[in-house]
C-alpha angles and dihedrals in degrees: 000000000000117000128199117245132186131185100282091064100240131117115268119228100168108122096203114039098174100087083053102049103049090043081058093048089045091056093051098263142104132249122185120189111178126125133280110254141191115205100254093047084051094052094042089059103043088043096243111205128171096247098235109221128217126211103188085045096058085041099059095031084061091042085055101049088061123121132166102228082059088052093052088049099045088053104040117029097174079082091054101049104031101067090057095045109132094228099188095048109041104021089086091048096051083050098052088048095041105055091036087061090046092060090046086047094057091064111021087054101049087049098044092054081052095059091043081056085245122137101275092244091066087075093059079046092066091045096069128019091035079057101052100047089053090050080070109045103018120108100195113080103203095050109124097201120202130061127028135186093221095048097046076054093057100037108048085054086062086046094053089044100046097028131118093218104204111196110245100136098256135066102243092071082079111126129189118233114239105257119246138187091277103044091043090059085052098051098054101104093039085056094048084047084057098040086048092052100036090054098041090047090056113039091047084057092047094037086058104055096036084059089052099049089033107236131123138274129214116210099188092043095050084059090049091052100042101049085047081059096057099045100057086039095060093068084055087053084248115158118220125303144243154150123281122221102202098050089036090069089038088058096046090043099052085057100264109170105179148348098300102081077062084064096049089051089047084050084053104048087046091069093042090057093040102047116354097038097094082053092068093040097096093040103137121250099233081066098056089045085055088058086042094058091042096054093048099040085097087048092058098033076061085079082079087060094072095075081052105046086051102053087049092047123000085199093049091052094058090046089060086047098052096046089043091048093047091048093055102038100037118023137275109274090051086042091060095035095055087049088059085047094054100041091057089046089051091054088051090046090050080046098064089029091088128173117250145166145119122278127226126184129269089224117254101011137080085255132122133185149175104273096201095067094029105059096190105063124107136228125240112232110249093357124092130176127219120191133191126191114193139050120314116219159132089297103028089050090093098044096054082052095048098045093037093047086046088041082055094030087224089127088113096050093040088049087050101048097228120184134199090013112180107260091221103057088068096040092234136109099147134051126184114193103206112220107162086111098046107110100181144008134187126200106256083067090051094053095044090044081058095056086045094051090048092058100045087050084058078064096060091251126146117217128207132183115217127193117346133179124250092260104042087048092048088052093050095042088052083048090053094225087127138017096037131118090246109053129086106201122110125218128203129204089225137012105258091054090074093041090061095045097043083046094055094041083062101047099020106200103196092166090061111025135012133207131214107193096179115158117233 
């Protein structure tokens, strides 16, 4: 039968709680009064059941869903959000930002082609027809999409590599050769290296201020846009696209609110191709490389960012000098592709680097804590708590061995194989594995957690299993390591749960409280 618990870990045999409760409540504190469960009583009474998925189902139910005004939409959300632009409000504004960004895109565009060893009007080029097309198709409102430091980078060390240089005493008589099969085949990685920059350059621009005006970002749809950029770029000369920093935060600050201060500036740089554009045309190189330096100077004050990076995440911080180090000593592209290496290394490194320790009580509540870092908590004779936060898996099992067997220092007898071990001597009867933070777990763990258990059972030590998720519970369950009619181990939906029952196995108390520790 289920029995009523408060904090103090006693039964509860007052008949009307309410009195109590509200006089604790009164006085600042907390009193809880529900039964004592095991899991499978638990599941029995709220009528558990393993929701079945199916596919076709969900298939059909999203077919189904399909409009075409909601594909329009999807598509184009310029049809979504313009027809609720508030045009009194906000037009001014777009203007002022606009025009503000047009006169930013002239010269940063013309130096930054430059520094991609392109003809300087291809940078006017991407600042039309490339912004118009994501007008259409873009879902951040501040983006100012064109040209970009990092990309001219990137991309005027493809054109080096790949270039016909015909001598004519100055850099821009650099042509690109016209691409053919072989070539294209060649150029493959050094296209992947540009899509990756140029995405994750825009969408963290666009991610940022999205946060900061507080409207949504779509990922898929900002790929969408932005390879639809570059197409119909292409047929204009334009190189790849992305968002610029520096312009980006112009065109928030000076008050832009959507798109349509990206329209103003089109309309700007129309004017400057059709009719000023001859004007520009002797402009002398050291002043576009003035331009140039003034648009990088963030990029290298970025150099500062690396003490910082460290004191926040030591991992992190290797993973910004080996990038830095391969950059400057190799090239560019292997440069970008060894920082994605060692990202995803990083994340498998933060995947095995799980979060253990052993739990005591915060006396007098239902709480439980690490008492290594809480120093007033208290221990539970004979129980101890072990608790692991992370995934548990083929390469985190040991692990979860080695850190639980340290946390109970038991290495030596596991190691010996010591049977029947007097309970006492290690001050231990009762062990509650604490899986309230396990996310995940595969079968191989759970064979290897039921050896574990076994061994630990050849200690006289009782296991118990506290608090795990739906779907660790179900894989256990399928690995009958719990819920069967053979097993012996209880499992608890919390914690505390098992505290109480493991209390009151110890110092049975018939006269106050009974059990009934029927399987179901």
């Amino acid at each position: 039968m289920a029995m009523n618990y408060d904090l103090q870990n006693e039964p509860s045999n007052d008949p009307d709680p309410t009195e109590a409760q509200a006089n604790e409540l009164e006085a600042g504190g907390l009193q809880l009064n529900r039964p004592h469960y095991h899991q499978e009583e638990l599941n029995t009474e709220m009528n558990y059941s393993k929701r079945k998925r199916k596919v076709t189902d969900e298939v059909l139910s999203a077919v189904g869903n399909i409009s075409l005004v909601g594909c329009v939409k999807s598509v184009f959300p310029i049809v979504a959000w313009l027809p609720e632009y508030r045009w009194k409000a906000n037009f001014t504004d777009d203007v002022i930002s606009g025009w503000t960004v047009g006169l930013m895109q002239l010269p940063q565009g013309m130096g930054f082609a430059m520094l991609a060893y392109l003809p300087p009007v291809v940078g006017i080029y991407m600042a039309f027809l490339p912004v118009l097309v994501y007008f259409l198709l873009g879902t951040s409102r501040h983006n100012s999409m064109g040209t970009f430091a990092v990309m001219s980078v990137v991309i005027g060390h493809i054109v080096l590599e790949y270039s016909t240089v015909r001598s004519s005493g100055n850099m821009t008589g650099n042509t690109l050769t016209l691409p053919n099969w072989n070539l294209l085949q060649s150029m493959v990685l050094d296209g992947f290296i540009v899509a990756i920059v140029s995405y994750a350059a825009t969408v963290s621009m666009g991610t940022i201020y999205a946060q900061r005006e507080k409207y949504e970002l779509d990922f898929n749809q900002e790929l969408l846009a932005m390879a639809a950029c570059n197409l119909f770029g292409c047929f204009c000369s334009c190189m790849p696209i992305a968002s610029s920093l520096l312009r980006s935060t112009v065109q928030c600050l000076t008050g832009g609110k959507s798109q349509l201060a990206s329209i103003i500036s089109c309309c700007f740089m129309a004017v400057i191709l059709l009719y000023i554009g001859p004007f520009f045309e002797p402009l002398p190189a050291c002043i576009l490389c003035g331009i140039i330096l003034t648009g990088m100077r963030r990029l290298l004050l970025q150099v500062t960012e690396f003490i910082d990076f460290w004191k926040l995440s030591s991992i992190d911080g290797m993973v910004w000098m080996g990038t830095f180090v391969t950059v400057v000593l190799i090239g560019i592209d292997t440069g970008l592709l060894v920082g994605i290496g060692l990202s995803f290394c990083s994340i498998f490194v933060r995947g095995l680097k799980s979060y253990t320790c052993l739990l005591e009580n915060v006396p007098d509540t239902d709480l439980y804590l690490d008492f290594n870092r809480y120093n007033g908590t208290v221990s539970i004779p004979g129980i101890k708590i072990f608790h692991y936060s992370g995934s548990l898996n083929f390469v985190t099992r040991s692990v979860y061995k080695t850190s639980l067997c340290k946390a109970l220092n038991i290495t030596r007898e596991l190691k010996q194989h010591e049977n029947n071990v007097d309970s006492r001597r290690l001050n231990l009867r009762y062990l509650v594995l604490d899986c309230t933070r396990i996310s995940d777990i595969d079968l191989s763990a759970v064979f290897s957690l039921k050896l574990l258990i076994n061994e630990l059972e050849n200690l006289a030590i009782t296991v118990l299993i506290a608090g795990p998720t739906c779907s660790v519970y179900n894989t256990m369950r399928k690995c009958k390591l719990v819920g069967t009619e053979e097993d012996t181990r209880e499992v608890f939906p919390t914690v505390h749960d098992a505290v109480i029952w493991a209390k009151n196995c110890m110092v049975p108390r018939p006269a106050r409280i009974s059990v009934d520790v029927t399987r179901f």
